[in-house]
Amino acid sequence: PSYLDQEDFPMPAVRWAPNTADVVALREKEKGDWKQLTLEEKKQLYRNSYRQTFEEMGAPTGEWKRLVAATLYVAAFTTLGHMFHMYCFPEPEKVTMTMTPEH
């Protein structure tokens, strides 16, 4: 099983951090009264079970910048390709009936 943080499934079956001696001791202390745990111990217990908080999961990643850049690159290369094609391979002039010598 692999670990994955998701907002719609917030509690995966696998813990994030491996069990070390400190974590095992803290888990034993967790079984008692939670009022005797310090704030730092509570945070350490949370961080050993989960990689991210809900706030961190919903934080912006900046991926939109890469998507906009890729879209602009594609548009620029398409435009350059079209301009190259129009310059190197111009359309021949269309001959209409009014341009023929018999008229």
PDB file of N, CA and C in Angstrom:
ATOM      1  N   PRO A   1       0.827  -1.194   0.000  1.00  0.00           N
ATOM      2  CA  PRO A   1       0.000   0.000   0.000  1.00  0.00           C
ATOM      3  C   PRO A   1       0.871   1.256   0.000  1.00  0.00           C
ATOM      4  N   SER A   2       0.412   2.245  -0.685  1.00  0.00           N
ATOM      5  CA  SER A   2       1.149   3.497  -0.755  1.00  0.00           C
ATOM      6  C   SER A   2       0.360   4.597  -0.045  1.00  0.00           C
ATOM      7  N   TYR A   3       1.081   5.641   0.354  1.00  0.00           N
ATOM      8  CA  TYR A   3       0.481   6.748   1.074  1.00  0.00           C
ATOM      9  C   TYR A   3       0.068   7.829   0.088  1.00  0.00           C
ATOM     10  N   LEU A   4      -1.130   8.386   0.281  1.00  0.00           N
ATOM     11  CA  LEU A   4      -1.616   9.459  -0.575  1.00  0.00           C
ATOM     12  C   LEU A   4      -2.525  10.366   0.239  1.00  0.00           C
ATOM     13  N   ASP A   5      -2.193  11.662   0.254  1.00  0.00           N
ATOM     14  CA  ASP A   5      -3.047  12.654   0.915  1.00  0.00           C
ATOM     15  C   ASP A   5      -4.110  13.126  -0.062  1.00  0.00           C
ATOM     16  N   GLN A   6      -5.376  13.005   0.341  1.00  0.00           N
ATOM     17  CA  GLN A   6      -6.483  13.488  -0.472  1.00  0.00           C
ATOM     18  C   GLN A   6      -7.509  14.149   0.445  1.00  0.00           C
ATOM     19  N   GLU A   7      -8.108  15.222  -0.050  1.00  0.00           N
ATOM     20  CA  GLU A   7      -9.122  15.901   0.752  1.00  0.00           C
ATOM     21  C   GLU A   7     -10.405  15.084   0.857  1.00  0.00           C
ATOM     22  N   ASP A   8     -10.733  14.314  -0.176  1.00  0.00           N
ATOM     23  CA  ASP A   8     -11.968  13.542  -0.140  1.00  0.00           C
ATOM     24  C   ASP A   8     -11.815  12.213   0.600  1.00  0.00           C
ATOM     25  N   PHE A   9     -10.583  11.785   0.857  1.00  0.00           N
ATOM     26  CA  PHE A   9     -10.322  10.575   1.641  1.00  0.00           C
ATOM     27  C   PHE A   9      -9.185  10.914   2.595  1.00  0.00           C
ATOM     28  N   PRO A  10      -9.494  11.616   3.694  1.00  0.00           N
ATOM     29  CA  PRO A  10      -8.449  12.252   4.496  1.00  0.00           C
ATOM     30  C   PRO A  10      -7.622  11.327   5.389  1.00  0.00           C
ATOM     31  N   MET A  11      -8.038  10.111   5.619  1.00  0.00           N
ATOM     32  CA  MET A  11      -7.302   9.266   6.556  1.00  0.00           C
ATOM     33  C   MET A  11      -6.871   7.966   5.886  1.00  0.00           C
ATOM     34  N   PRO A  12      -5.696   7.961   5.239  1.00  0.00           N
ATOM     35  CA  PRO A  12      -5.236   6.739   4.588  1.00  0.00           C
ATOM     36  C   PRO A  12      -4.896   5.664   5.613  1.00  0.00           C
ATOM     37  N   ALA A  13      -4.917   4.412   5.179  1.00  0.00           N
ATOM     38  CA  ALA A  13      -4.656   3.290   6.081  1.00  0.00           C
ATOM     39  C   ALA A  13      -3.177   3.171   6.448  1.00  0.00           C
ATOM     40  N   VAL A  14      -2.319   3.792   5.671  1.00  0.00           N
ATOM     41  CA  VAL A  14      -0.877   3.707   5.893  1.00  0.00           C
ATOM     42  C   VAL A  14      -0.408   4.996   6.552  1.00  0.00           C
ATOM     43  N   ARG A  15       0.464   4.875   7.534  1.00  0.00           N
ATOM     44  CA  ARG A  15       1.011   6.070   8.187  1.00  0.00           C
ATOM     45  C   ARG A  15       2.122   6.661   7.325  1.00  0.00           C
ATOM     46  N   TRP A  16       2.321   7.961   7.467  1.00  0.00           N
ATOM     47  CA  TRP A  16       3.293   8.669   6.651  1.00  0.00           C
ATOM     48  C   TRP A  16       4.724   8.339   7.071  1.00  0.00           C
ATOM     49  N   ALA A  17       5.045   8.427   8.344  1.00  0.00           N
ATOM     50  CA  ALA A  17       6.416   8.244   8.823  1.00  0.00           C
ATOM     51  C   ALA A  17       6.584   6.845   9.417  1.00  0.00           C
ATOM     52  N   PRO A  18       7.779   6.294   9.324  1.00  0.00           N
ATOM     53  CA  PRO A  18       8.014   4.977   9.920  1.00  0.00           C
ATOM     54  C   PRO A  18       8.043   5.069  11.447  1.00  0.00           C
ATOM     55  N   ASN A  19       7.803   3.956  12.093  1.00  0.00           N
ATOM     56  CA  ASN A  19       7.821   3.924  13.562  1.00  0.00           C
ATOM     57  C   ASN A  19       9.254   3.853  14.065  1.00  0.00           C
ATOM     58  N   THR A  20       9.692   4.922  14.702  1.00  0.00           N
ATOM     59  CA  THR A  20      10.994   4.942  15.363  1.00  0.00           C
ATOM     60  C   THR A  20      10.767   4.783  16.859  1.00  0.00           C
ATOM     61  N   ALA A  21      11.845   4.719  17.614  1.00  0.00           N
ATOM     62  CA  ALA A  21      11.719   4.558  19.070  1.00  0.00           C
ATOM     63  C   ALA A  21      10.998   5.759  19.689  1.00  0.00           C
ATOM     64  N   ASP A  22      11.294   6.950  19.205  1.00  0.00           N
ATOM     65  CA  ASP A  22      10.637   8.156  19.732  1.00  0.00           C
ATOM     66  C   ASP A  22       9.142   8.141  19.433  1.00  0.00           C
ATOM     67  N   VAL A  23       8.794   7.720  18.238  1.00  0.00           N
ATOM     68  CA  VAL A  23       7.389   7.702  17.839  1.00  0.00           C
ATOM     69  C   VAL A  23       6.624   6.657  18.639  1.00  0.00           C
ATOM     70  N   VAL A  24       7.227   5.492  18.846  1.00  0.00           N
ATOM     71  CA  VAL A  24       6.565   4.441  19.619  1.00  0.00           C
ATOM     72  C   VAL A  24       6.336   4.911  21.056  1.00  0.00           C
ATOM     73  N   ALA A  25       7.329   5.576  21.638  1.00  0.00           N
ATOM     74  CA  ALA A  25       7.175   6.098  23.000  1.00  0.00           C
ATOM     75  C   ALA A  25       6.069   7.158  23.049  1.00  0.00           C
ATOM     76  N   LEU A  26       6.017   7.990  22.034  1.00  0.00           N
ATOM     77  CA  LEU A  26       4.984   9.026  21.983  1.00  0.00           C
ATOM     78  C   LEU A  26       3.598   8.417  21.791  1.00  0.00           C
ATOM     79  N   ARG A  27       3.505   7.346  21.031  1.00  0.00           N
ATOM     80  CA  ARG A  27       2.215   6.665  20.846  1.00  0.00           C
ATOM     81  C   ARG A  27       1.746   6.011  22.150  1.00  0.00           C
ATOM     82  N   GLU A  28       2.664   5.516  22.939  1.00  0.00           N
ATOM     83  CA  GLU A  28       2.289   4.967  24.249  1.00  0.00           C
ATOM     84  C   GLU A  28       1.770   6.075  25.159  1.00  0.00           C
ATOM     85  N   LYS A  29       2.426   7.243  25.112  1.00  0.00           N
ATOM     86  CA  LYS A  29       1.978   8.383  25.911  1.00  0.00           C
ATOM     87  C   LYS A  29       0.617   8.879  25.413  1.00  0.00           C
ATOM     88  N   GLU A  30       0.364   8.715  24.113  1.00  0.00           N
ATOM     89  CA  GLU A  30      -0.895   9.148  23.504  1.00  0.00           C
ATOM     90  C   GLU A  30      -2.080   8.353  24.050  1.00  0.00           C
ATOM     91  N   LYS A  31      -1.845   7.133  24.459  1.00  0.00           N
ATOM     92  CA  LYS A  31      -2.929   6.287  24.960  1.00  0.00           C
ATOM     93  C   LYS A  31      -3.473   6.781  26.296  1.00  0.00           C
ATOM     94  N   GLY A  32      -2.712   7.627  26.979  1.00  0.00           N
ATOM     95  CA  GLY A  32      -3.153   8.183  28.258  1.00  0.00           C
ATOM     96  C   GLY A  32      -3.976   9.444  28.053  1.00  0.00           C
ATOM     97  N   ASP A  33      -3.899  10.334  29.024  1.00  0.00           N
ATOM     98  CA  ASP A  33      -4.649  11.584  28.993  1.00  0.00           C
ATOM     99  C   ASP A  33      -3.997  12.557  28.016  1.00  0.00           C
ATOM    100  N   TRP A  34      -4.784  13.056  27.071  1.00  0.00           N
ATOM    101  CA  TRP A  34      -4.249  13.967  26.055  1.00  0.00           C
ATOM    102  C   TRP A  34      -3.929  15.344  26.642  1.00  0.00           C
ATOM    103  N   LYS A  35      -4.471  15.659  27.803  1.00  0.00           N
ATOM    104  CA  LYS A  35      -4.178  16.951  28.426  1.00  0.00           C
ATOM    105  C   LYS A  35      -2.741  17.018  28.907  1.00  0.00           C
ATOM    106  N   GLN A  36      -2.123  15.859  29.076  1.00  0.00           N
ATOM    107  CA  GLN A  36      -0.732  15.839  29.538  1.00  0.00           C
ATOM    108  C   GLN A  36       0.265  15.906  28.379  1.00  0.00           C
ATOM    109  N   LEU A  37      -0.244  15.835  27.158  1.00  0.00           N
ATOM    110  CA  LEU A  37       0.621  15.991  25.982  1.00  0.00           C
ATOM    111  C   LEU A  37       0.834  17.470  25.699  1.00  0.00           C
ATOM    112  N   THR A  38       2.045  17.818  25.359  1.00  0.00           N
ATOM    113  CA  THR A  38       2.313  19.202  24.978  1.00  0.00           C
ATOM    114  C   THR A  38       1.836  19.418  23.544  1.00  0.00           C
ATOM    115  N   LEU A  39       1.761  20.689  23.150  1.00  0.00           N
ATOM    116  CA  LEU A  39       1.345  21.014  21.797  1.00  0.00           C
ATOM    117  C   LEU A  39       2.334  20.448  20.774  1.00  0.00           C
ATOM    118  N   GLU A  40       3.607  20.521  21.089  1.00  0.00           N
ATOM    119  CA  GLU A  40       4.633  19.986  20.183  1.00  0.00           C
ATOM    120  C   GLU A  40       4.499  18.468  20.026  1.00  0.00           C
ATOM    121  N   GLU A  41       4.157  17.769  21.097  1.00  0.00           N
ATOM    122  CA  GLU A  41       3.963  16.316  21.006  1.00  0.00           C
ATOM    123  C   GLU A  41       2.739  15.981  20.153  1.00  0.00           C
ATOM    124  N   LYS A  42       1.676  16.766  20.291  1.00  0.00           N
ATOM    125  CA  LYS A  42       0.486  16.544  19.469  1.00  0.00           C
ATOM    126  C   LYS A  42       0.791  16.782  17.993  1.00  0.00           C
ATOM    127  N   LYS A  43       1.554  17.846  17.723  1.00  0.00           N
ATOM    128  CA  LYS A  43       1.938  18.119  16.344  1.00  0.00           C
ATOM    129  C   LYS A  43       2.829  17.010  15.793  1.00  0.00           C
ATOM    130  N   GLN A  44       3.728  16.495  16.616  1.00  0.00           N
ATOM    131  CA  GLN A  44       4.609  15.406  16.186  1.00  0.00           C
ATOM    132  C   GLN A  44       3.803  14.141  15.884  1.00  0.00           C
ATOM    133  N   LEU A  45       2.800  13.853  16.701  1.00  0.00           N
ATOM    134  CA  LEU A  45       1.936  12.701  16.439  1.00  0.00           C
ATOM    135  C   LEU A  45       1.196  12.876  15.115  1.00  0.00           C
ATOM    136  N   TYR A  46       0.705  14.081  14.878  1.00  0.00           N
ATOM    137  CA  TYR A  46      -0.013  14.340  13.628  1.00  0.00           C
ATOM    138  C   TYR A  46       0.923  14.189  12.429  1.00  0.00           C
ATOM    139  N   ARG A  47       2.126  14.764  12.526  1.00  0.00           N
ATOM    140  CA  ARG A  47       3.069  14.721  11.413  1.00  0.00           C
ATOM    141  C   ARG A  47       3.601  13.311  11.153  1.00  0.00           C
ATOM    142  N   ASN A  48       3.586  12.457  12.159  1.00  0.00           N
ATOM    143  CA  ASN A  48       4.003  11.079  11.937  1.00  0.00           C
ATOM    144  C   ASN A  48       2.907  10.270  11.249  1.00  0.00           C
ATOM    145  N   SER A  49       1.673  10.701  11.382  1.00  0.00           N
ATOM    146  CA  SER A  49       0.569   9.983  10.751  1.00  0.00           C
ATOM    147  C   SER A  49       0.223  10.542   9.377  1.00  0.00           C
ATOM    148  N   TYR A  50       0.327  11.851   9.202  1.00  0.00           N
ATOM    149  CA  TYR A  50      -0.100  12.501   7.965  1.00  0.00           C
ATOM    150  C   TYR A  50       1.009  13.404   7.446  1.00  0.00           C
ATOM    151  N   ARG A  51       1.138  13.452   6.136  1.00  0.00           N
ATOM    152  CA  ARG A  51       2.178  14.273   5.522  1.00  0.00           C
ATOM    153  C   ARG A  51       1.773  15.734   5.468  1.00  0.00           C
ATOM    154  N   GLN A  52       0.493  16.015   5.168  1.00  0.00           N
ATOM    155  CA  GLN A  52       0.029  17.383   5.006  1.00  0.00           C
ATOM    156  C   GLN A  52      -1.249  17.625   5.800  1.00  0.00           C
ATOM    157  N   THR A  53      -1.456  18.894   6.148  1.00  0.00           N
ATOM    158  CA  THR A  53      -2.722  19.291   6.751  1.00  0.00           C
ATOM    159  C   THR A  53      -3.702  19.603   5.620  1.00  0.00           C
ATOM    160  N   PHE A  54      -4.983  19.805   5.956  1.00  0.00           N
ATOM    161  CA  PHE A  54      -5.970  20.168   4.938  1.00  0.00           C
ATOM    162  C   PHE A  54      -5.603  21.499   4.276  1.00  0.00           C
ATOM    163  N   GLU A  55      -5.085  22.415   5.060  1.00  0.00           N
ATOM    164  CA  GLU A  55      -4.686  23.715   4.523  1.00  0.00           C
ATOM    165  C   GLU A  55      -3.551  23.558   3.509  1.00  0.00           C
ATOM    166  N   GLU A  56      -2.603  22.693   3.821  1.00  0.00           N
ATOM    167  CA  GLU A  56      -1.490  22.461   2.899  1.00  0.00           C
ATOM    168  C   GLU A  56      -1.936  21.718   1.638  1.00  0.00           C
ATOM    169  N   MET A  57      -2.915  20.825   1.769  1.00  0.00           N
ATOM    170  CA  MET A  57      -3.414  20.111   0.593  1.00  0.00           C
ATOM    171  C   MET A  57      -4.106  21.059  -0.379  1.00  0.00           C
ATOM    172  N   GLY A  58      -4.807  22.065   0.158  1.00  0.00           N
ATOM    173  CA  GLY A  58      -5.548  22.993  -0.686  1.00  0.00           C
ATOM    174  C   GLY A  58      -4.743  24.196  -1.137  1.00  0.00           C
ATOM    175  N   ALA A  59      -3.489  24.291  -0.717  1.00  0.00           N
ATOM    176  CA  ALA A  59      -2.669  25.452  -1.066  1.00  0.00           C
ATOM    177  C   ALA A  59      -2.351  25.450  -2.560  1.00  0.00           C
ATOM    178  N   PRO A  60      -2.258  26.639  -3.160  1.00  0.00           N
ATOM    179  CA  PRO A  60      -1.931  26.698  -4.597  1.00  0.00           C
ATOM    180  C   PRO A  60      -0.525  26.176  -4.860  1.00  0.00           C
ATOM    181  N   THR A  61      -0.391  25.457  -5.967  1.00  0.00           N
ATOM    182  CA  THR A  61       0.901  24.854  -6.294  1.00  0.00           C
ATOM    183  C   THR A  61       1.660  25.646  -7.346  1.00  0.00           C
ATOM    184  N   GLY A  62       1.001  26.513  -8.070  1.00  0.00           N
ATOM    185  CA  GLY A  62       1.657  27.272  -9.126  1.00  0.00           C
ATOM    186  C   GLY A  62       1.705  26.517 -10.440  1.00  0.00           C
ATOM    187  N   GLU A  63       1.005  25.391 -10.540  1.00  0.00           N
ATOM    188  CA  GLU A  63       1.021  24.617 -11.777  1.00  0.00           C
ATOM    189  C   GLU A  63       0.356  25.362 -12.929  1.00  0.00           C
ATOM    190  N   TRP A  64      -0.544  26.286 -12.632  1.00  0.00           N
ATOM    191  CA  TRP A  64      -1.214  27.037 -13.687  1.00  0.00           C
ATOM    192  C   TRP A  64      -0.198  27.808 -14.526  1.00  0.00           C
ATOM    193  N   LYS A  65       0.925  28.206 -13.925  1.00  0.00           N
ATOM    194  CA  LYS A  65       1.935  28.955 -14.664  1.00  0.00           C
ATOM    195  C   LYS A  65       2.556  28.087 -15.756  1.00  0.00           C
ATOM    196  N   ARG A  66       2.816  26.827 -15.426  1.00  0.00           N
ATOM    197  CA  ARG A  66       3.372  25.912 -16.429  1.00  0.00           C
ATOM    198  C   ARG A  66       2.374  25.653 -17.546  1.00  0.00           C
ATOM    199  N   LEU A  67       1.100  25.518 -17.198  1.00  0.00           N
ATOM    200  CA  LEU A  67       0.082  25.270 -18.213  1.00  0.00           C
ATOM    201  C   LEU A  67      -0.076  26.465 -19.146  1.00  0.00           C
ATOM    202  N   VAL A  68      -0.067  27.670 -18.590  1.00  0.00           N
ATOM    203  CA  VAL A  68      -0.166  28.878 -19.419  1.00  0.00           C
ATOM    204  C   VAL A  68       1.063  28.992 -20.314  1.00  0.00           C
ATOM    205  N   ALA A  69       2.244  28.728 -19.767  1.00  0.00           N
ATOM    206  CA  ALA A  69       3.465  28.809 -20.566  1.00  0.00           C
ATOM    207  C   ALA A  69       3.448  27.787 -21.698  1.00  0.00           C
ATOM    208  N   ALA A  70       3.025  26.568 -21.416  1.00  0.00           N
ATOM    209  CA  ALA A  70       2.961  25.536 -22.459  1.00  0.00           C
ATOM    210  C   ALA A  70       1.957  25.920 -23.530  1.00  0.00           C
ATOM    211  N   THR A  71       0.819  26.471 -23.137  1.00  0.00           N
ATOM    212  CA  THR A  71      -0.193  26.900 -24.109  1.00  0.00           C
ATOM    213  C   THR A  71       0.346  28.023 -24.995  1.00  0.00           C
ATOM    214  N   LEU A  72       1.048  28.978 -24.396  1.00  0.00           N
ATOM    215  CA  LEU A  72       1.610  30.076 -25.178  1.00  0.00           C
ATOM    216  C   LEU A  72       2.706  29.590 -26.131  1.00  0.00           C
ATOM    217  N   TYR A  73       3.531  28.637 -25.681  1.00  0.00           N
ATOM    218  CA  TYR A  73       4.552  28.067 -26.568  1.00  0.00           C
ATOM    219  C   TYR A  73       3.914  27.371 -27.762  1.00  0.00           C
ATOM    220  N   VAL A  74       2.885  26.598 -27.510  1.00  0.00           N
ATOM    221  CA  VAL A  74       2.200  25.902 -28.603  1.00  0.00           C
ATOM    222  C   VAL A  74       1.582  26.908 -29.563  1.00  0.00           C
ATOM    223  N   ALA A  75       0.948  27.944 -29.038  1.00  0.00           N
ATOM    224  CA  ALA A  75       0.349  28.963 -29.901  1.00  0.00           C
ATOM    225  C   ALA A  75       1.417  29.693 -30.708  1.00  0.00           C
ATOM    226  N   ALA A  76       2.550  30.010 -30.086  1.00  0.00           N
ATOM    227  CA  ALA A  76       3.620  30.722 -30.792  1.00  0.00           C
ATOM    228  C   ALA A  76       4.212  29.858 -31.900  1.00  0.00           C
ATOM    229  N   PHE A  77       4.503  28.598 -31.616  1.00  0.00           N
ATOM    230  CA  PHE A  77       5.074  27.730 -32.639  1.00  0.00           C
ATOM    231  C   PHE A  77       4.079  27.444 -33.762  1.00  0.00           C
ATOM    232  N   THR A  78       2.814  27.342 -33.420  1.00  0.00           N
ATOM    233  CA  THR A  78       1.797  27.158 -34.456  1.00  0.00           C
ATOM    234  C   THR A  78       1.730  28.380 -35.365  1.00  0.00           C
ATOM    235  N   THR A  79       1.770  29.563 -34.774  1.00  0.00           N
ATOM    236  CA  THR A  79       1.744  30.796 -35.553  1.00  0.00           C
ATOM    237  C   THR A  79       2.984  30.903 -36.435  1.00  0.00           C
ATOM    238  N   LEU A  80       4.152  30.602 -35.881  1.00  0.00           N
ATOM    239  CA  LEU A  80       5.378  30.655 -36.676  1.00  0.00           C
ATOM    240  C   LEU A  80       5.347  29.630 -37.806  1.00  0.00           C
ATOM    241  N   GLY A  81       4.847  28.446 -37.536  1.00  0.00           N
ATOM    242  CA  GLY A  81       4.735  27.424 -38.574  1.00  0.00           C
ATOM    243  C   GLY A  81       3.796  27.855 -39.677  1.00  0.00           C
ATOM    244  N   HIS A  82       2.689  28.463 -39.303  1.00  0.00           N
ATOM    245  CA  HIS A  82       1.731  28.958 -40.302  1.00  0.00           C
ATOM    246  C   HIS A  82       2.351  30.075 -41.142  1.00  0.00           C
ATOM    247  N   MET A  83       3.060  30.989 -40.499  1.00  0.00           N
ATOM    248  CA  MET A  83       3.704  32.083 -41.233  1.00  0.00           C
ATOM    249  C   MET A  83       4.772  31.532 -42.183  1.00  0.00           C
ATOM    250  N   PHE A  84       5.553  30.564 -41.741  1.00  0.00           N
ATOM    251  CA  PHE A  84       6.567  29.939 -42.585  1.00  0.00           C
ATOM    252  C   PHE A  84       5.915  29.274 -43.797  1.00  0.00           C
ATOM    253  N   HIS A  85       4.830  28.572 -43.550  1.00  0.00           N
ATOM    254  CA  HIS A  85       4.128  27.892 -44.638  1.00  0.00           C
ATOM    255  C   HIS A  85       3.577  28.899 -45.640  1.00  0.00           C
ATOM    256  N   MET A  86       2.997  29.980 -45.165  1.00  0.00           N
ATOM    257  CA  MET A  86       2.425  30.990 -46.064  1.00  0.00           C
ATOM    258  C   MET A  86       3.527  31.715 -46.837  1.00  0.00           C
ATOM    259  N   TYR A  87       4.707  31.893 -46.259  1.00  0.00           N
ATOM    260  CA  TYR A  87       5.802  32.576 -46.929  1.00  0.00           C
ATOM    261  C   TYR A  87       6.458  31.671 -47.973  1.00  0.00           C
ATOM    262  N   CYS A  88       6.712  30.415 -47.609  1.00  0.00           N
ATOM    263  CA  CYS A  88       7.420  29.504 -48.509  1.00  0.00           C
ATOM    264  C   CYS A  88       6.522  28.870 -49.557  1.00  0.00           C
ATOM    265  N   PHE A  89       5.277  28.708 -49.260  1.00  0.00           N
ATOM    266  CA  PHE A  89       4.344  28.055 -50.179  1.00  0.00           C
ATOM    267  C   PHE A  89       3.111  28.937 -50.369  1.00  0.00           C
ATOM    268  N   PRO A  90       3.265  30.052 -51.079  1.00  0.00           N
ATOM    269  CA  PRO A  90       2.101  30.946 -51.253  1.00  0.00           C
ATOM    270  C   PRO A  90       1.060  30.295 -52.154  1.00  0.00           C
ATOM    271  N   GLU A  91      -0.174  30.684 -51.968  1.00  0.00           N
ATOM    272  CA  GLU A  91      -1.247  30.157 -52.809  1.00  0.00           C
ATOM    273  C   GLU A  91      -1.113  30.748 -54.210  1.00  0.00           C
ATOM    274  N   PRO A  92      -1.310  29.933 -55.231  1.00  0.00           N
ATOM    275  CA  PRO A  92      -1.268  30.505 -56.586  1.00  0.00           C
ATOM    276  C   PRO A  92      -2.468  31.419 -56.804  1.00  0.00           C
ATOM    277  N   GLU A  93      -2.282  32.353 -57.711  1.00  0.00           N
ATOM    278  CA  GLU A  93      -3.400  33.258 -57.994  1.00  0.00           C
ATOM    279  C   GLU A  93      -4.535  32.488 -58.618  1.00  0.00           C
ATOM    280  N   LYS A  94      -5.718  32.805 -58.204  1.00  0.00           N
ATOM    281  CA  LYS A  94      -6.897  32.134 -58.748  1.00  0.00           C
ATOM    282  C   LYS A  94      -7.279  32.795 -60.068  1.00  0.00           C
ATOM    283  N   VAL A  95      -7.537  31.996 -61.054  1.00  0.00           N
ATOM    284  CA  VAL A  95      -7.925  32.518 -62.358  1.00  0.00           C
ATOM    285  C   VAL A  95      -9.447  32.473 -62.438  1.00  0.00           C
ATOM    286  N   THR A  96     -10.027  33.633 -62.639  1.00  0.00           N
ATOM    287  CA  THR A  96     -11.476  33.704 -62.778  1.00  0.00           C
ATOM    288  C   THR A  96     -11.836  33.951 -64.229  1.00  0.00           C
ATOM    289  N   MET A  97     -13.074  33.903 -64.549  1.00  0.00           N
ATOM    290  CA  MET A  97     -13.517  34.073 -65.937  1.00  0.00           C
ATOM    291  C   MET A  97     -13.214  35.476 -66.445  1.00  0.00           C
ATOM    292  N   THR A  98     -13.226  36.451 -65.589  1.00  0.00           N
ATOM    293  CA  THR A  98     -12.972  37.811 -66.044  1.00  0.00           C
ATOM    294  C   THR A  98     -11.493  38.037 -66.311  1.00  0.00           C
ATOM    295  N   MET A  99     -10.637  37.149 -65.848  1.00  0.00           N
ATOM    296  CA  MET A  99      -9.210  37.323 -66.065  1.00  0.00           C
ATOM    297  C   MET A  99      -8.708  36.564 -67.305  1.00  0.00           C
ATOM    298  N   THR A 100      -9.542  35.765 -67.907  1.00  0.00           N
ATOM    299  CA  THR A 100      -9.092  35.007 -69.084  1.00  0.00           C
ATOM    300  C   THR A 100      -9.050  35.910 -70.302  1.00  0.00           C
ATOM    301  N   PRO A 101      -8.199  35.622 -71.277  1.00  0.00           N
ATOM    302  CA  PRO A 101      -8.037  36.511 -72.439  1.00  0.00           C
ATOM    303  C   PRO A 101      -9.278  36.631 -73.323  1.00  0.00           C
ATOM    304  N   GLU A 102     -10.123  35.620 -73.373  1.00  0.00           N
ATOM    305  CA  GLU A 102     -11.261  35.726 -74.285  1.00  0.00           C
ATOM    306  C   GLU A 102     -12.356  36.646 -73.776  1.00  0.00           C
ATOM    307  N   HIS A 103     -12.268  37.103 -72.603  1.00  0.00           N
ATOM    308  CA  HIS A 103     -13.315  38.010 -72.100  1.00  0.00           C
ATOM    309  C   HIS A 103     -12.799  39.392 -72.035  1.00  0.00           C
TER     310      HIS A 103
END
